[in-house]
């Protein structure tokens, strides 16, 4: 790998860090340390975890350095420390936290100078710079988790326009696209960065189906709530005949043409049934993705459980996806306004518990062709 591609990695690491810091720029230390919800980490934990994950992989694993803070890393282990406990942990805070983030980054850049990361690299995590891509994706994905928490922070004024959903004018009655029956390839190919759960790429046989060209809008979901008395999305508050959004402590009007967001899997399912449709399977979603409009606003719930693909191999560690496989989690596809474009790809599989509504999840409906 050439010096210029190392420089490109360093630049992308710097950009991701600027984005992380821009997110918290309007906040004080008290807000960073506060526990807003038992299902979301305090922001200080996310920040320390981002730096600790970087230290673990880029400094300790490949740079063979000793940790800066002894066994502090155990408090940043996402599996060992459930979100509801993270506010109580003896984690780094305030100036010490900022110094740790900067010190880890300094060492990361030293190690980057030393290592061989070309296609011939001896260590598999280094081949094609995999571990650097993983670290970039990790930080950017935590930005999205932080944005979920920021929905609860009263008066949060984002420093960048990209930290809010852009306006949209999708139709309340979407057109549908027909996908022929046949074999489709799903998953990520062997080259380039992807997570273990996206591999291997493999064929699936699908009957003909139809899928909405655009996601379900706020207007359509409001109609469903009026017609059925169903529960509204999280952060909706009744106001006269309509609804207001209470996200970020506001009372803002809801844009009828934007995709509905903050709905659970159950709400998505119920909406689809009411509309005479159903949720797509994740394979249908991926097979149709070249024809789909309006992705990148909300994650889209699918009917699929989060399962291993045939021939799955955990890499580089089983805690990324393997421990979550089973019928407890449902797959979401696409990406939301809070997802950095570098993280989005048609094979990307997100997953969560079906009852969860803090994530930026919405709906796209499908139906059997016939
Ligand atoms: Fe993480």
Coordinates of C-alpha atoms and ligand atoms in Angstrom, one line a residue:
X1 CA 0.0 0.0 0.0
X2 CA 1.4 3.4 -1.0
X3 CA 2.0 6.4 1.2
X4 CA -0.8 8.2 -0.5
X5 CA -3.4 5.6 0.5
X6 CA -2.1 5.7 4.0
X7 CA -2.5 9.5 3.8
X8 CA -6.1 8.9 2.5
X9 CA -6.8 6.7 5.5
X10 CA -5.4 9.3 7.9
X11 CA -7.6 11.9 6.3
X12 CA -10.7 9.8 6.5
X13 CA -10.0 9.0 10.2
X14 CA -9.7 12.8 10.8
X15 CA -12.9 13.5 9.0
X16 CA -14.8 10.9 11.0
X17 CA -13.4 12.4 14.2
X18 CA -14.4 15.9 13.2
X19 CA -17.9 14.6 12.6
X20 CA -18.0 13.0 16.0
X21 CA -16.8 16.2 17.7
X22 CA -19.3 18.3 15.7
X23 CA -22.1 16.2 17.1
X24 CA -21.2 17.1 20.7
X25 CA -20.1 20.6 20.0
X26 CA -23.2 22.3 21.4
X27 CA -23.2 20.1 24.6
X28 CA -21.6 20.6 28.0
X29 CA -20.0 17.9 30.1
X30 CA -23.1 17.5 32.2
X31 CA -25.1 16.6 29.1
X32 CA -22.4 14.2 27.9
X33 CA -22.5 12.4 31.2
X34 CA -26.3 12.4 31.7
X35 CA -28.2 9.1 31.4
X36 CA -31.3 10.0 29.2
X37 CA -32.6 6.6 28.7
X38 CA -32.0 3.0 29.9
X39 CA -31.7 1.8 26.3
X40 CA -29.2 4.4 25.2
X41 CA -25.6 5.0 26.5
X42 CA -24.6 8.4 27.9
X43 CA -22.7 10.2 25.2
X44 CA -19.5 10.1 27.3
X45 CA -19.6 6.3 27.1
X46 CA -19.9 6.3 23.3
X47 CA -17.0 8.7 23.0
X48 CA -14.7 6.6 25.2
X49 CA -15.9 3.4 23.5
X50 CA -15.0 4.8 20.1
X51 CA -11.5 5.7 21.3
X52 CA -11.1 2.4 23.2
X53 CA -12.2 0.3 20.2
X54 CA -9.7 2.2 18.1
X55 CA -7.0 1.6 20.7
X56 CA -7.8 -2.1 20.9
X57 CA -7.6 -2.7 17.1
X58 CA -5.3 0.0 15.6
X59 CA -2.9 0.5 18.5
X60 CA -2.8 -2.7 20.6
X61 CA -3.7 -5.5 18.1
X62 CA -1.8 -4.3 15.1
X63 CA 0.6 -1.9 16.8
X64 CA 1.4 -4.3 19.7
X65 CA 1.4 -1.3 22.2
X66 CA 0.4 -1.5 25.8
X67 CA -3.0 0.1 26.8
X68 CA -2.9 3.7 27.9
X69 CA -5.2 3.1 30.9
X70 CA -4.6 -0.5 32.1
X71 CA -7.8 -2.6 31.9
X72 CA -10.1 0.4 31.5
X73 CA -11.2 -1.3 28.3
X74 CA -13.5 -3.7 30.1
X75 CA -15.9 -0.8 30.9
X76 CA -16.2 -0.1 27.2
X77 CA -17.0 -3.6 26.2
X78 CA -20.5 -3.4 24.7
X79 CA -21.4 -7.0 25.4
X80 CA -20.2 -7.0 29.0
X81 CA -21.8 -3.6 29.9
X82 CA -25.6 -3.4 29.1
X83 CA -26.7 0.1 28.1
X84 CA -28.7 0.6 31.3
X85 CA -25.5 0.2 33.4
X86 CA -23.2 2.4 31.4
X87 CA -24.0 5.6 33.3
X88 CA -22.7 4.1 36.6
X89 CA -19.3 2.8 35.2
X90 CA -16.0 4.4 36.2
X91 CA -15.4 5.6 32.7
X92 CA -13.4 8.6 31.5
X93 CA -15.1 11.9 31.6
X94 CA -14.7 15.5 30.7
X95 CA -11.0 16.7 30.0
X96 CA -9.6 13.2 30.7
X97 CA -11.9 11.7 28.1
X98 CA -11.0 14.3 25.5
X99 CA -7.3 13.7 26.2
X100 CA -7.7 9.9 25.8
X101 CA -9.4 10.3 22.4
X102 CA -6.5 12.5 21.2
X103 CA -3.8 10.3 22.7
X104 CA -5.2 7.2 21.1
X105 CA -5.4 9.0 17.8
X106 CA -1.8 10.1 18.0
X107 CA -0.7 6.5 18.5
X108 CA -3.0 5.2 15.7
X109 CA -1.2 7.5 13.3
X110 CA 2.2 6.3 14.5
X111 CA 1.2 2.7 13.9
X112 CA -0.3 3.5 10.5
X113 CA 3.2 4.7 9.5
X114 CA 4.7 1.4 10.5
X115 CA 2.4 -1.3 9.1
X116 CA 2.0 -3.0 5.8
X117 CA -1.6 -2.9 4.7
X118 CA -1.5 -3.9 1.0
X119 CA -3.2 -7.0 -0.5
X120 CA -0.2 -9.1 0.5
X121 CA -0.3 -8.0 4.2
X122 CA 0.5 -10.9 6.5
X123 CA -2.2 -10.4 9.0
X124 CA -5.7 -10.9 7.6
X125 CA -7.2 -7.9 9.4
X126 CA -4.7 -5.7 7.7
X127 CA -5.2 -7.0 4.2
X128 CA -6.7 -4.3 2.0
X129 CA -6.8 -2.1 5.1
X130 CA -9.8 -4.0 6.5
X131 CA -9.2 -3.0 10.1
X132 CA -9.0 0.7 9.2
X133 CA -12.3 0.4 7.2
X134 CA -13.8 -1.4 10.2
X135 CA -12.7 1.4 12.5
X136 CA -14.0 4.1 10.3
X137 CA -17.4 2.4 10.0
X138 CA -17.5 1.8 13.7
X139 CA -17.0 5.5 14.5
X140 CA -19.5 6.6 11.9
X141 CA -22.1 4.0 13.1
X142 CA -21.7 5.2 16.7
X143 CA -22.4 8.7 15.4
X144 CA -25.8 7.4 14.5
X145 CA -26.3 5.9 18.0
X146 CA -25.4 9.2 19.4
X147 CA -28.0 10.9 17.2
X148 CA -30.6 8.5 18.6
X149 CA -29.7 9.8 22.1
X150 CA -29.6 13.4 20.9
X151 CA -33.3 13.1 20.0
X152 CA -33.8 13.2 23.8
X153 CA -31.7 16.2 24.4
X154 CA -33.8 19.3 24.9
X155 CA -33.0 22.2 22.7
X156 CA -30.2 20.4 20.9
X157 CA -29.2 22.6 18.0
X158 CA -27.1 20.6 15.5
X159 CA -23.9 22.1 14.2
X160 CA -24.4 20.6 10.8
X161 CA -27.4 20.4 8.5
X162 CA -26.7 16.7 8.0
X163 CA -27.6 16.0 11.6
X164 CA -31.4 16.3 10.8
X165 CA -33.6 14.5 8.3
X166 CA -33.8 16.5 5.0
X167 CA -37.2 17.6 3.7
X168 CA -39.0 15.2 1.4
X169 CA -42.2 15.0 -0.5
X170 CA -43.0 11.4 -1.0
X171 CA -46.5 10.3 -2.1
X172 CA -48.9 8.9 0.6
X173 CA -49.8 6.2 -2.0
X174 CA -46.5 4.9 -3.4
X175 CA -46.2 3.3 -6.8
X176 CA -45.0 -0.3 -6.8
X177 CA -42.3 -1.9 -8.9
X178 CA -42.7 -5.5 -10.1
X179 CA -39.8 -7.9 -9.6
X180 CA -39.8 -11.1 -11.7
X181 CA -39.5 -14.5 -10.1
X182 CA -36.1 -16.0 -10.3
X183 CA -32.7 -16.3 -8.8
X184 CA -31.0 -13.3 -7.2
X185 CA -27.6 -12.9 -5.8
X186 CA -27.5 -11.4 -2.3
X187 CA -24.7 -10.5 0.1
X188 CA -21.3 -8.9 -0.3
X189 CA -18.7 -10.3 -2.7
X190 CA -15.3 -11.4 -1.5
X191 CA -13.5 -8.1 -2.2
X192 CA -13.9 -4.7 -0.5
X193 CA -15.1 -3.9 3.0
X194 CA -18.2 -5.6 4.4
X195 CA -19.1 -7.2 7.7
X196 CA -19.0 -10.9 8.2
X197 CA -22.8 -11.2 8.4
X198 CA -23.1 -9.9 4.8
X199 CA -21.0 -12.8 3.5
X200 CA -20.8 -15.1 1.6
X201 CA -22.6 -13.8 -1.5
X202 CA -25.1 -16.5 -2.5
X203 CA -28.1 -17.1 -4.7
X204 CA -31.6 -17.0 -3.5
X205 CA -34.8 -18.1 -5.3
X206 CA -37.6 -15.6 -5.0
X207 CA -41.2 -15.8 -6.3
X208 CA -42.4 -12.7 -8.2
X209 CA -43.3 -9.8 -5.9
X210 CA -44.1 -6.1 -5.8
X211 CA -42.5 -3.5 -3.6
X212 CA -43.2 0.2 -2.9
X213 CA -40.9 2.6 -4.8
X214 CA -40.9 4.9 -1.8
X215 CA -41.1 4.6 2.0
X216 CA -44.3 5.1 4.0
X217 CA -44.8 8.8 4.8
X218 CA -45.9 10.6 7.9
X219 CA -49.2 11.5 6.2
X220 CA -49.9 7.8 5.4
X221 CA -49.0 6.7 8.9
X222 CA -51.2 9.4 10.5
X223 CA -54.1 8.1 8.4
X224 CA -53.5 4.6 9.7
X225 CA -53.4 5.9 13.3
X226 CA -56.7 7.8 12.8
X227 CA -58.4 4.8 11.1
X228 CA -57.3 2.1 13.6
X229 CA -56.4 3.9 16.9
X230 CA -53.0 2.4 16.6
X231 CA -50.2 3.8 18.7
X232 CA -48.4 6.7 17.1
X233 CA -44.6 6.7 16.4
X234 CA -42.3 7.7 19.3
X235 CA -41.9 11.5 19.6
X236 CA -45.4 12.2 18.2
X237 CA -47.7 14.2 20.3
X238 CA -51.4 14.9 19.6
X239 CA -52.1 18.6 18.7
X240 CA -55.7 19.3 17.7
X241 CA -56.5 17.2 14.6
X242 CA -52.8 16.6 13.9
X243 CA -49.5 15.8 15.4
X244 CA -46.3 17.5 16.6
X245 CA -42.8 16.1 17.0
X246 CA -41.3 16.2 20.5
X247 CA -37.9 15.1 19.4
X248 CA -35.0 17.2 20.8
X249 CA -37.5 18.6 23.3
X250 CA -39.3 20.6 20.5
X251 CA -43.0 20.9 19.5
X252 CA -42.4 21.0 15.8
X253 CA -44.8 20.4 12.9
X254 CA -44.4 17.0 11.2
X255 CA -43.7 17.1 7.5
X256 CA -46.4 15.0 5.8
X257 CA -44.1 14.1 2.9
X258 CA -41.2 12.8 4.9
X259 CA -40.9 9.1 5.7
X260 CA -42.4 8.1 9.0
X261 CA -39.6 7.2 11.5
X262 CA -39.3 5.8 15.1
X263 CA -41.8 3.0 14.6
X264 CA -41.4 -0.5 16.0
X265 CA -41.4 -3.7 13.9
X266 CA -44.9 -4.4 15.2
X267 CA -46.1 -1.0 14.1
X268 CA -44.5 -1.5 10.7
X269 CA -46.2 -4.9 10.3
X270 CA -49.6 -3.6 11.4
X271 CA -49.3 -0.7 9.0
X272 CA -48.4 -3.0 6.1
X273 CA -51.4 -5.3 6.8
X274 CA -53.8 -2.3 7.0
X275 CA -52.5 -1.1 3.6
X276 CA -53.2 -4.6 2.2
X277 CA -49.5 -5.3 1.9
X278 CA -46.7 -6.9 4.0
X279 CA -43.1 -6.2 4.9
X280 CA -40.5 -7.4 2.4
X281 CA -38.1 -10.1 3.3
X282 CA -34.5 -8.9 3.5
X283 CA -33.7 -10.8 0.3
X284 CA -36.6 -9.2 -1.5
X285 CA -35.4 -5.8 -0.3
X286 CA -31.9 -6.4 -1.6
X287 CA -33.0 -7.9 -4.9
X288 CA -35.2 -4.8 -5.5
X289 CA -32.6 -2.3 -4.3
X290 CA -31.5 -1.2 -7.8
X291 CA -35.1 0.0 -8.5
X292 CA -35.8 1.5 -5.1
X293 CA -36.2 5.3 -4.5
X294 CA -36.0 7.2 -1.3
X295 CA -33.6 5.0 0.5
X296 CA -31.3 6.8 3.0
X297 CA -34.1 8.5 4.9
X298 CA -35.0 5.7 7.3
X299 CA -33.9 2.2 8.0
X300 CA -36.6 -0.1 6.7
X301 CA -37.9 -3.0 8.8
X302 CA -38.0 -6.3 7.0
X303 CA -40.0 -9.5 8.0
X304 CA -36.7 -11.4 8.3
X305 CA -35.0 -12.7 11.4
X306 CA -31.3 -11.9 11.7
X307 CA -29.7 -15.2 10.7
X308 CA -26.3 -16.4 9.4
X309 CA -25.9 -16.8 5.7
X310 CA -25.0 -20.3 4.5
X311 CA -21.2 -20.7 4.9
X312 CA -21.0 -17.8 7.4
X313 CA -17.6 -17.3 9.0
X314 CA -17.1 -14.9 12.0
X315 CA -14.5 -12.3 11.3
X316 CA -12.7 -10.6 12.8
X317 CA -14.5 -11.3 16.1
X318 CA -17.7 -13.2 17.0
X319 CA -19.2 -10.4 19.0
X320 CA -19.9 -8.2 16.0
X321 CA -22.8 -10.3 14.6
X322 CA -22.6 -14.0 15.5
X323 CA -23.9 -13.5 19.1
X324 CA -27.0 -11.8 17.8
X325 CA -28.1 -14.4 15.3
X326 CA -31.5 -16.0 16.0
X327 CA -35.2 -15.2 16.0
X328 CA -34.9 -12.4 18.5
X329 CA -33.8 -9.7 16.2
X330 CA -35.4 -8.4 12.9
X331 CA -33.3 -7.2 10.0
X332 CA -33.5 -3.6 8.8
X333 CA -32.1 -2.5 5.4
X334 CA -31.1 0.7 3.7
X335 CA -29.9 3.4 6.0
X336 CA -31.3 6.5 7.6
X337 CA -30.6 10.2 7.4
X338 CA -28.3 9.7 10.4
X339 CA -26.3 7.0 8.6
X340 CA -23.1 8.3 7.0
X341 CA -23.1 7.4 3.2
X342 CA -19.8 5.5 3.6
X343 CA -21.6 3.0 5.8
X344 CA -24.5 2.4 3.4
X345 CA -24.5 -0.4 0.8
X346 CA -27.3 -2.7 -0.5
X347 CA -25.9 -5.7 1.3
X348 CA -25.6 -4.0 4.8
X349 CA -27.7 -5.7 7.4
X350 CA -28.8 -3.8 10.5
X351 CA -30.8 -5.5 13.2
X352 CA -32.7 -4.7 16.4
X353 CA -35.3 -6.0 18.7
X354 CA -38.8 -5.8 17.2
X355 CA -40.1 -3.6 20.0
X356 CA -37.4 -0.9 19.6
X357 CA -38.4 2.6 18.4
X358 CA -35.4 4.8 19.4
X359 CA -33.7 3.8 16.1
X360 CA -34.4 5.7 12.9
X361 CA -36.6 3.0 11.5
X362 CA -39.5 3.3 9.1
X363 CA -41.4 1.2 6.6
X364 CA -41.5 0.1 3.0
X365 CA -44.2 -2.3 2.0
X366 CA -44.3 -5.2 -0.4
X367 CA -46.8 -7.8 -1.6
X368 CA -46.9 -11.0 -3.5
X369 CA -47.3 -10.5 -7.3
X370 CA -50.5 -11.9 -8.6
Ligands
LIG1 FE1 -19.3 -0.2 19.2

